[in-house]
Amino acid sequence: YGMRGVASVSNLPGARQGANGWVSSGGDLFLFGGQGYGTTTTLGFLNDVWRYRPSTNEWTWVSGSNVLNAGAVFGTQGVGSINNSRLAATSWTDGSGNCWLFGGFNNNRFSDLWKYDPATNEWTWVGGSTSQNQRGNYGTRGVANAGNSPGARLDAFGWVAPTGTLFLMGGSGFDASGNNSFLNDLWSYEPGSGQWTWLSGNNLVNQGGVYGSKGTEAPANVPGARLGALSWRDATG
């Protein structure tokens, strides 16, 4: 790890799986968490943030702990703090190079939403519960509400619209009834209003896909419940 905030050719993140990564507006690469190894050969959950600068070929440990299984410091919602150790969260990068992170797993599932600012190297707890294994609060399909929130989950997939809206779909987690299994719900999050909207899919686990006619879009079409899928955003958003 070296010294926090100090780049060195000898710094190197430990081996891990289920980490999250993003690229800052300045072109630096960032790595967060996962399950793997800290300063020893003991396996555990990580909450360390690393920055890699291609121009110098050096890593810098910039935030989080070098101790395994570190808990979150939620602090006050909207104020910079420290994220929890986890793997298989969903992450996005906004137009300013900030990283947004939702959910993940550390023996239990999370439903908290965080934002990381590379300029300050600080996390901000933006929304969601500080408790684990929370069921989803779906509200009315297509209607944004401050009380809406996706249920706790891991291995969901997401993308960012050209307008800056964050999208989240599926994963393994909790539905509206508190059942834990595979999901196919689609959500949007507006950073400006801080509100989630349930857009499509089902609010119950283990739902099959509605395929319709190949090549033809339809309001009823939806992929079946799944985790660990891949997502892309095309040139039209």
PDB file of C-alpha atoms in Angstrom:
ATOM      1  CA  TYR A   1       0.000   0.000   0.000  1.00  0.00           C
ATOM      2  CA  GLY A   2       2.774   2.439   0.767  1.00  0.00           C
ATOM      3  CA  MET A   3       1.609   5.750   2.244  1.00  0.00           C
ATOM      4  CA  ARG A   4      -1.926   6.926   1.654  1.00  0.00           C
ATOM      5  CA  GLY A   5      -1.951   9.619  -1.036  1.00  0.00           C
ATOM      6  CA  VAL A   6       1.658   9.031  -2.143  1.00  0.00           C
ATOM      7  CA  ALA A   7       2.361   7.437  -5.526  1.00  0.00           C
ATOM      8  CA  SER A   8       5.198   4.914  -5.796  1.00  0.00           C
ATOM      9  CA  VAL A   9       6.500   2.417  -8.342  1.00  0.00           C
ATOM     10  CA  SER A  10       6.387  -0.246  -5.615  1.00  0.00           C
ATOM     11  CA  ASN A  11       2.683   0.293  -4.749  1.00  0.00           C
ATOM     12  CA  LEU A  12       0.318  -2.420  -5.999  1.00  0.00           C
ATOM     13  CA  PRO A  13      -3.274  -3.429  -5.144  1.00  0.00           C
ATOM     14  CA  GLY A  14      -3.670  -6.971  -3.852  1.00  0.00           C
ATOM     15  CA  ALA A  15      -5.311  -9.677  -5.962  1.00  0.00           C
ATOM     16  CA  ARG A  16      -9.120  -9.464  -5.926  1.00  0.00           C
ATOM     17  CA  GLN A  17     -12.414 -10.248  -7.623  1.00  0.00           C
ATOM     18  CA  GLY A  18     -15.697  -8.353  -7.912  1.00  0.00           C
ATOM     19  CA  ALA A  19     -14.042  -4.917  -7.721  1.00  0.00           C
ATOM     20  CA  ASN A  20     -15.381  -1.730  -9.343  1.00  0.00           C
ATOM     21  CA  GLY A  21     -13.493   0.630 -11.614  1.00  0.00           C
ATOM     22  CA  TRP A  22     -13.930   3.917 -13.443  1.00  0.00           C
ATOM     23  CA  VAL A  23     -11.988   6.596 -15.333  1.00  0.00           C
ATOM     24  CA  SER A  24     -11.761  10.178 -14.080  1.00  0.00           C
ATOM     25  CA  SER A  25     -12.192  13.189 -16.357  1.00  0.00           C
ATOM     26  CA  GLY A  26      -8.384  13.573 -16.238  1.00  0.00           C
ATOM     27  CA  GLY A  27      -7.771  10.062 -17.548  1.00  0.00           C
ATOM     28  CA  ASP A  28      -6.702   8.427 -14.273  1.00  0.00           C
ATOM     29  CA  LEU A  29      -7.978   4.906 -13.572  1.00  0.00           C
ATOM     30  CA  PHE A  30      -9.652   4.145 -10.244  1.00  0.00           C
ATOM     31  CA  LEU A  31     -10.194   0.804  -8.502  1.00  0.00           C
ATOM     32  CA  PHE A  32     -12.453   0.112  -5.528  1.00  0.00           C
ATOM     33  CA  GLY A  33     -12.945  -2.844  -3.207  1.00  0.00           C
ATOM     34  CA  GLY A  34     -13.823  -6.409  -4.072  1.00  0.00           C
ATOM     35  CA  GLN A  35     -12.971  -9.637  -2.300  1.00  0.00           C
ATOM     36  CA  GLY A  36      -9.298 -10.460  -2.091  1.00  0.00           C
ATOM     37  CA  TYR A  37      -6.091  -9.645  -0.249  1.00  0.00           C
ATOM     38  CA  GLY A  38      -4.956  -6.565   1.636  1.00  0.00           C
ATOM     39  CA  THR A  39      -1.502  -6.427   3.184  1.00  0.00           C
ATOM     40  CA  THR A  40      -1.467 -10.165   4.052  1.00  0.00           C
ATOM     41  CA  THR A  41      -2.420 -13.480   2.432  1.00  0.00           C
ATOM     42  CA  THR A  42      -5.691 -13.589   4.388  1.00  0.00           C
ATOM     43  CA  LEU A  43      -8.795 -13.446   2.177  1.00  0.00           C
ATOM     44  CA  GLY A  44     -11.521 -10.907   2.960  1.00  0.00           C
ATOM     45  CA  PHE A  45     -13.595  -7.989   1.737  1.00  0.00           C
ATOM     46  CA  LEU A  46     -11.904  -4.719   0.744  1.00  0.00           C
ATOM     47  CA  ASN A  47     -12.915  -1.051   0.720  1.00  0.00           C
ATOM     48  CA  ASP A  48      -9.662   0.495  -0.525  1.00  0.00           C
ATOM     49  CA  VAL A  49      -9.632   3.004  -3.387  1.00  0.00           C
ATOM     50  CA  TRP A  50      -6.620   3.092  -5.717  1.00  0.00           C
ATOM     51  CA  ARG A  51      -5.663   5.504  -8.492  1.00  0.00           C
ATOM     52  CA  TYR A  52      -3.493   4.468 -11.416  1.00  0.00           C
ATOM     53  CA  ARG A  53      -1.889   7.216 -13.507  1.00  0.00           C
ATOM     54  CA  PRO A  54      -0.911   5.905 -16.964  1.00  0.00           C
ATOM     55  CA  SER A  55       1.537   8.746 -17.596  1.00  0.00           C
ATOM     56  CA  THR A  56       3.713   7.731 -14.592  1.00  0.00           C
ATOM     57  CA  ASN A  57       2.809   4.018 -14.419  1.00  0.00           C
ATOM     58  CA  GLU A  58       2.258   4.353 -10.655  1.00  0.00           C
ATOM     59  CA  TRP A  59      -0.476   3.317  -8.237  1.00  0.00           C
ATOM     60  CA  THR A  60      -1.616   5.475  -5.302  1.00  0.00           C
ATOM     61  CA  TRP A  61      -3.703   4.232  -2.373  1.00  0.00           C
ATOM     62  CA  VAL A  62      -6.045   7.225  -1.990  1.00  0.00           C
ATOM     63  CA  SER A  63      -8.919   6.206   0.295  1.00  0.00           C
ATOM     64  CA  GLY A  64     -10.420   3.433   2.396  1.00  0.00           C
ATOM     65  CA  SER A  65      -8.651   0.983   4.665  1.00  0.00           C
ATOM     66  CA  ASN A  66      -5.786  -1.465   4.172  1.00  0.00           C
ATOM     67  CA  VAL A  67      -7.475  -3.699   6.761  1.00  0.00           C
ATOM     68  CA  LEU A  68      -9.925  -6.386   5.639  1.00  0.00           C
ATOM     69  CA  ASN A  69     -13.682  -6.248   6.311  1.00  0.00           C
ATOM     70  CA  ALA A  70     -13.720  -2.592   7.307  1.00  0.00           C
ATOM     71  CA  GLY A  71     -17.160  -1.197   8.092  1.00  0.00           C
ATOM     72  CA  ALA A  72     -18.664   1.927   6.601  1.00  0.00           C
ATOM     73  CA  VAL A  73     -18.679   5.338   8.235  1.00  0.00           C
ATOM     74  CA  PHE A  74     -21.993   6.646   6.906  1.00  0.00           C
ATOM     75  CA  GLY A  75     -21.809   9.935   8.740  1.00  0.00           C
ATOM     76  CA  THR A  76     -24.466  12.436   7.634  1.00  0.00           C
ATOM     77  CA  GLN A  77     -26.258  11.769   4.367  1.00  0.00           C
ATOM     78  CA  GLY A  78     -24.777  14.035   1.704  1.00  0.00           C
ATOM     79  CA  VAL A  79     -21.503  14.595   3.608  1.00  0.00           C
ATOM     80  CA  GLY A  80     -18.199  12.909   2.721  1.00  0.00           C
ATOM     81  CA  SER A  81     -17.426   9.693   4.611  1.00  0.00           C
ATOM     82  CA  ILE A  82     -15.974   6.171   4.120  1.00  0.00           C
ATOM     83  CA  ASN A  83     -17.589   3.355   2.146  1.00  0.00           C
ATOM     84  CA  ASN A  84     -18.071  -0.216   3.373  1.00  0.00           C
ATOM     85  CA  SER A  85     -16.010  -3.230   2.273  1.00  0.00           C
ATOM     86  CA  ARG A  86     -17.856  -5.099  -0.496  1.00  0.00           C
ATOM     87  CA  LEU A  87     -17.761  -6.863  -3.837  1.00  0.00           C
ATOM     88  CA  ALA A  88     -20.062  -7.094  -6.879  1.00  0.00           C
ATOM     89  CA  ALA A  89     -21.521  -3.597  -6.508  1.00  0.00           C
ATOM     90  CA  THR A  90     -22.842  -1.644  -9.511  1.00  0.00           C
ATOM     91  CA  SER A  91     -20.946   1.490 -10.556  1.00  0.00           C
ATOM     92  CA  TRP A  92     -21.350   4.360 -12.975  1.00  0.00           C
ATOM     93  CA  THR A  93     -19.214   7.362 -13.997  1.00  0.00           C
ATOM     94  CA  ASP A  94     -20.965  10.716 -14.436  1.00  0.00           C
ATOM     95  CA  GLY A  95     -19.997  13.559 -16.766  1.00  0.00           C
ATOM     96  CA  SER A  96     -17.741  15.118 -14.111  1.00  0.00           C
ATOM     97  CA  GLY A  97     -15.721  11.931 -13.573  1.00  0.00           C
ATOM     98  CA  ASN A  98     -17.363  11.094 -10.236  1.00  0.00           C
ATOM     99  CA  CYS A  99     -18.052   7.435  -9.499  1.00  0.00           C
ATOM    100  CA  TRP A 100     -21.491   6.345  -8.297  1.00  0.00           C
ATOM    101  CA  LEU A 101     -21.791   3.011  -6.494  1.00  0.00           C
ATOM    102  CA  PHE A 102     -24.869   1.006  -5.496  1.00  0.00           C
ATOM    103  CA  GLY A 103     -25.260  -2.133  -3.429  1.00  0.00           C
ATOM    104  CA  GLY A 104     -22.898  -5.089  -3.412  1.00  0.00           C
ATOM    105  CA  PHE A 105     -22.147  -7.897  -0.987  1.00  0.00           C
ATOM    106  CA  ASN A 106     -20.216  -8.523   2.220  1.00  0.00           C
ATOM    107  CA  ASN A 107     -21.834 -11.624   3.774  1.00  0.00           C
ATOM    108  CA  ASN A 108     -25.104  -9.702   3.285  1.00  0.00           C
ATOM    109  CA  ARG A 109     -26.468  -7.476   0.521  1.00  0.00           C
ATOM    110  CA  PHE A 110     -26.413  -3.667   0.469  1.00  0.00           C
ATOM    111  CA  SER A 111     -28.879  -1.121  -0.933  1.00  0.00           C
ATOM    112  CA  ASP A 112     -26.907   2.070  -0.234  1.00  0.00           C
ATOM    113  CA  LEU A 113     -25.954   4.618  -2.916  1.00  0.00           C
ATOM    114  CA  TRP A 114     -22.587   6.411  -2.769  1.00  0.00           C
ATOM    115  CA  LYS A 115     -20.687   8.990  -4.829  1.00  0.00           C
ATOM    116  CA  TYR A 116     -16.892   9.216  -4.965  1.00  0.00           C
ATOM    117  CA  ASP A 117     -15.190  12.492  -5.973  1.00  0.00           C
ATOM    118  CA  PRO A 118     -11.665  11.911  -7.383  1.00  0.00           C
ATOM    119  CA  ALA A 119     -10.778  15.566  -6.762  1.00  0.00           C
ATOM    120  CA  THR A 120     -11.235  15.255  -2.987  1.00  0.00           C
ATOM    121  CA  ASN A 121     -10.800  11.463  -2.629  1.00  0.00           C
ATOM    122  CA  GLU A 122     -13.966  11.388  -0.520  1.00  0.00           C
ATOM    123  CA  TRP A 123     -17.066   9.207  -0.544  1.00  0.00           C
ATOM    124  CA  THR A 124     -20.514  10.669   0.034  1.00  0.00           C
ATOM    125  CA  TRP A 125     -23.415   8.526   1.220  1.00  0.00           C
ATOM    126  CA  VAL A 126     -26.190   9.769  -1.064  1.00  0.00           C
ATOM    127  CA  GLY A 127     -29.130   7.511  -0.278  1.00  0.00           C
ATOM    128  CA  GLY A 128     -30.434   4.062   0.546  1.00  0.00           C
ATOM    129  CA  SER A 129     -30.376   2.225   3.836  1.00  0.00           C
ATOM    130  CA  THR A 130     -27.517   1.813   6.304  1.00  0.00           C
ATOM    131  CA  SER A 131     -28.978  -1.615   7.126  1.00  0.00           C
ATOM    132  CA  GLN A 132     -28.382  -4.734   5.026  1.00  0.00           C
ATOM    133  CA  ASN A 133     -30.756  -7.079   3.167  1.00  0.00           C
ATOM    134  CA  GLN A 134     -33.460  -4.438   2.674  1.00  0.00           C
ATOM    135  CA  ARG A 135     -36.455  -5.152   0.435  1.00  0.00           C
ATOM    136  CA  GLY A 136     -37.242  -2.897  -2.514  1.00  0.00           C
ATOM    137  CA  ASN A 137     -39.607   0.057  -2.226  1.00  0.00           C
ATOM    138  CA  TYR A 138     -41.033   0.149  -5.755  1.00  0.00           C
ATOM    139  CA  GLY A 139     -43.823   2.684  -5.529  1.00  0.00           C
ATOM    140  CA  THR A 140     -45.742   3.175  -8.787  1.00  0.00           C
ATOM    141  CA  ARG A 141     -44.152   2.065 -12.034  1.00  0.00           C
ATOM    142  CA  GLY A 142     -42.928   5.092 -14.006  1.00  0.00           C
ATOM    143  CA  VAL A 143     -43.364   7.567 -11.130  1.00  0.00           C
ATOM    144  CA  ALA A 144     -40.356   9.039  -9.300  1.00  0.00           C
ATOM    145  CA  ASN A 145     -40.645   9.345  -5.544  1.00  0.00           C
ATOM    146  CA  ALA A 146     -38.302  10.120  -2.672  1.00  0.00           C
ATOM    147  CA  GLY A 147     -39.483   6.933  -0.941  1.00  0.00           C
ATOM    148  CA  ASN A 148     -38.560   4.654  -3.860  1.00  0.00           C
ATOM    149  CA  SER A 149     -35.440   2.505  -3.557  1.00  0.00           C
ATOM    150  CA  PRO A 150     -34.169  -0.677  -5.220  1.00  0.00           C
ATOM    151  CA  GLY A 151     -33.801  -3.622  -2.893  1.00  0.00           C
ATOM    152  CA  ALA A 152     -30.376  -4.745  -1.670  1.00  0.00           C
ATOM    153  CA  ARG A 153     -28.513  -6.704  -4.354  1.00  0.00           C
ATOM    154  CA  LEU A 154     -25.242  -7.797  -5.896  1.00  0.00           C
ATOM    155  CA  ASP A 155     -24.101  -8.307  -9.492  1.00  0.00           C
ATOM    156  CA  ALA A 156     -26.643  -5.924 -11.011  1.00  0.00           C
ATOM    157  CA  PHE A 157     -25.698  -4.113 -14.227  1.00  0.00           C
ATOM    158  CA  GLY A 158     -25.974  -0.431 -15.056  1.00  0.00           C
ATOM    159  CA  TRP A 159     -25.314   2.334 -17.544  1.00  0.00           C
ATOM    160  CA  VAL A 160     -25.514   6.132 -17.792  1.00  0.00           C
ATOM    161  CA  ALA A 161     -27.741   7.989 -20.257  1.00  0.00           C
ATOM    162  CA  PRO A 162     -26.317  10.995 -22.168  1.00  0.00           C
ATOM    163  CA  THR A 163     -28.496  13.187 -19.908  1.00  0.00           C
ATOM    164  CA  GLY A 164     -26.693  11.870 -16.805  1.00  0.00           C
ATOM    165  CA  THR A 165     -29.509   9.594 -15.625  1.00  0.00           C
ATOM    166  CA  LEU A 166     -28.236   6.381 -13.981  1.00  0.00           C
ATOM    167  CA  PHE A 167     -29.870   3.056 -14.869  1.00  0.00           C
ATOM    168  CA  LEU A 168     -29.819  -0.148 -12.789  1.00  0.00           C
ATOM    169  CA  MET A 169     -31.183  -3.569 -13.704  1.00  0.00           C
ATOM    170  CA  GLY A 170     -31.409  -7.042 -12.230  1.00  0.00           C
ATOM    171  CA  GLY A 171     -28.906  -8.802 -10.030  1.00  0.00           C
ATOM    172  CA  SER A 172     -29.382 -11.117  -7.057  1.00  0.00           C
ATOM    173  CA  GLY A 173     -31.248  -9.512  -4.196  1.00  0.00           C
ATOM    174  CA  PHE A 174     -34.503  -8.640  -2.480  1.00  0.00           C
ATOM    175  CA  ASP A 175     -37.854  -7.877  -4.105  1.00  0.00           C
ATOM    176  CA  ALA A 176     -40.875  -5.946  -2.808  1.00  0.00           C
ATOM    177  CA  SER A 177     -41.918  -8.864  -0.593  1.00  0.00           C
ATOM    178  CA  GLY A 178     -38.477  -9.413   0.926  1.00  0.00           C
ATOM    179  CA  ASN A 179     -37.758 -12.557  -1.110  1.00  0.00           C
ATOM    180  CA  ASN A 180     -34.100 -13.014  -2.077  1.00  0.00           C
ATOM    181  CA  SER A 181     -33.225 -14.388  -5.521  1.00  0.00           C
ATOM    182  CA  PHE A 182     -32.789 -13.226  -9.132  1.00  0.00           C
ATOM    183  CA  LEU A 183     -34.293  -9.892 -10.244  1.00  0.00           C
ATOM    184  CA  ASN A 184     -35.328  -8.328 -13.568  1.00  0.00           C
ATOM    185  CA  ASP A 185     -36.431  -4.878 -12.381  1.00  0.00           C
ATOM    186  CA  LEU A 186     -35.192  -1.779 -14.232  1.00  0.00           C
ATOM    187  CA  TRP A 187     -34.637   1.470 -12.311  1.00  0.00           C
ATOM    188  CA  SER A 188     -33.516   5.000 -13.134  1.00  0.00           C
ATOM    189  CA  TYR A 189     -31.894   7.473 -10.730  1.00  0.00           C
ATOM    190  CA  GLU A 190     -31.774  11.238 -11.275  1.00  0.00           C
ATOM    191  CA  PRO A 191     -28.771  12.763  -9.448  1.00  0.00           C
ATOM    192  CA  GLY A 192     -30.386  16.205  -9.599  1.00  0.00           C
ATOM    193  CA  SER A 193     -33.551  15.209  -7.741  1.00  0.00           C
ATOM    194  CA  GLY A 194     -32.104  12.291  -5.779  1.00  0.00           C
ATOM    195  CA  GLN A 195     -35.078  10.100  -6.707  1.00  0.00           C
ATOM    196  CA  TRP A 196     -35.413   6.549  -8.043  1.00  0.00           C
ATOM    197  CA  THR A 197     -38.053   5.438 -10.552  1.00  0.00           C
ATOM    198  CA  TRP A 198     -39.089   1.826 -11.160  1.00  0.00           C
ATOM    199  CA  LEU A 199     -39.375   1.723 -14.963  1.00  0.00           C
ATOM    200  CA  SER A 200     -39.817  -1.867 -16.118  1.00  0.00           C
ATOM    201  CA  GLY A 201     -39.627  -5.505 -15.120  1.00  0.00           C
ATOM    202  CA  ASN A 202     -41.233  -7.130 -12.116  1.00  0.00           C
ATOM    203  CA  ASN A 203     -41.144  -6.309  -8.410  1.00  0.00           C
ATOM    204  CA  LEU A 204     -40.938 -10.016  -7.549  1.00  0.00           C
ATOM    205  CA  VAL A 205     -37.978 -12.393  -7.926  1.00  0.00           C
ATOM    206  CA  ASN A 206     -37.423 -15.199 -10.463  1.00  0.00           C
ATOM    207  CA  GLN A 207     -39.561 -13.819 -13.280  1.00  0.00           C
ATOM    208  CA  GLY A 208     -39.239 -15.216 -16.795  1.00  0.00           C
ATOM    209  CA  GLY A 209     -38.508 -13.069 -19.827  1.00  0.00           C
ATOM    210  CA  VAL A 210     -41.152 -11.770 -22.220  1.00  0.00           C
ATOM    211  CA  TYR A 211     -39.468 -12.014 -25.625  1.00  0.00           C
ATOM    212  CA  GLY A 212     -42.202 -10.924 -28.019  1.00  0.00           C
ATOM    213  CA  SER A 213     -41.215 -10.996 -31.719  1.00  0.00           C
ATOM    214  CA  LYS A 214     -37.515 -10.995 -32.545  1.00  0.00           C
ATOM    215  CA  GLY A 215     -36.422  -7.524 -33.705  1.00  0.00           C
ATOM    216  CA  THR A 216     -39.641  -5.824 -32.583  1.00  0.00           C
ATOM    217  CA  GLU A 217     -39.796  -3.603 -29.510  1.00  0.00           C
ATOM    218  CA  ALA A 218     -42.918  -3.721 -27.349  1.00  0.00           C
ATOM    219  CA  PRO A 219     -43.983  -2.350 -23.952  1.00  0.00           C
ATOM    220  CA  ALA A 220     -44.378  -5.853 -22.535  1.00  0.00           C
ATOM    221  CA  ASN A 221     -40.911  -7.103 -23.571  1.00  0.00           C
ATOM    222  CA  VAL A 222     -38.415  -7.599 -20.757  1.00  0.00           C
ATOM    223  CA  PRO A 223     -35.382  -9.844 -20.128  1.00  0.00           C
ATOM    224  CA  GLY A 224     -35.832 -12.570 -17.538  1.00  0.00           C
ATOM    225  CA  ALA A 225     -34.349 -12.294 -14.053  1.00  0.00           C
ATOM    226  CA  ARG A 226     -30.537 -12.651 -13.957  1.00  0.00           C
ATOM    227  CA  LEU A 227     -27.301 -11.552 -12.319  1.00  0.00           C
ATOM    228  CA  GLY A 228     -23.857 -10.789 -13.707  1.00  0.00           C
ATOM    229  CA  ALA A 229     -25.101  -9.704 -17.138  1.00  0.00           C
ATOM    230  CA  LEU A 230     -23.224  -7.288 -19.432  1.00  0.00           C
ATOM    231  CA  SER A 231     -24.503  -3.895 -20.527  1.00  0.00           C
ATOM    232  CA  TRP A 232     -23.529  -1.318 -23.144  1.00  0.00           C
ATOM    233  CA  ARG A 233     -24.782   2.128 -24.137  1.00  0.00           C
ATOM    234  CA  ASP A 234     -24.892   2.777 -27.882  1.00  0.00           C
ATOM    235  CA  ALA A 235     -24.246   6.071 -29.687  1.00  0.00           C
ATOM    236  CA  THR A 236     -27.899   7.142 -29.375  1.00  0.00           C
ATOM    237  CA  GLY A 237     -27.994   6.494 -25.625  1.00  0.00           C
TER     238      GLY A 237
END
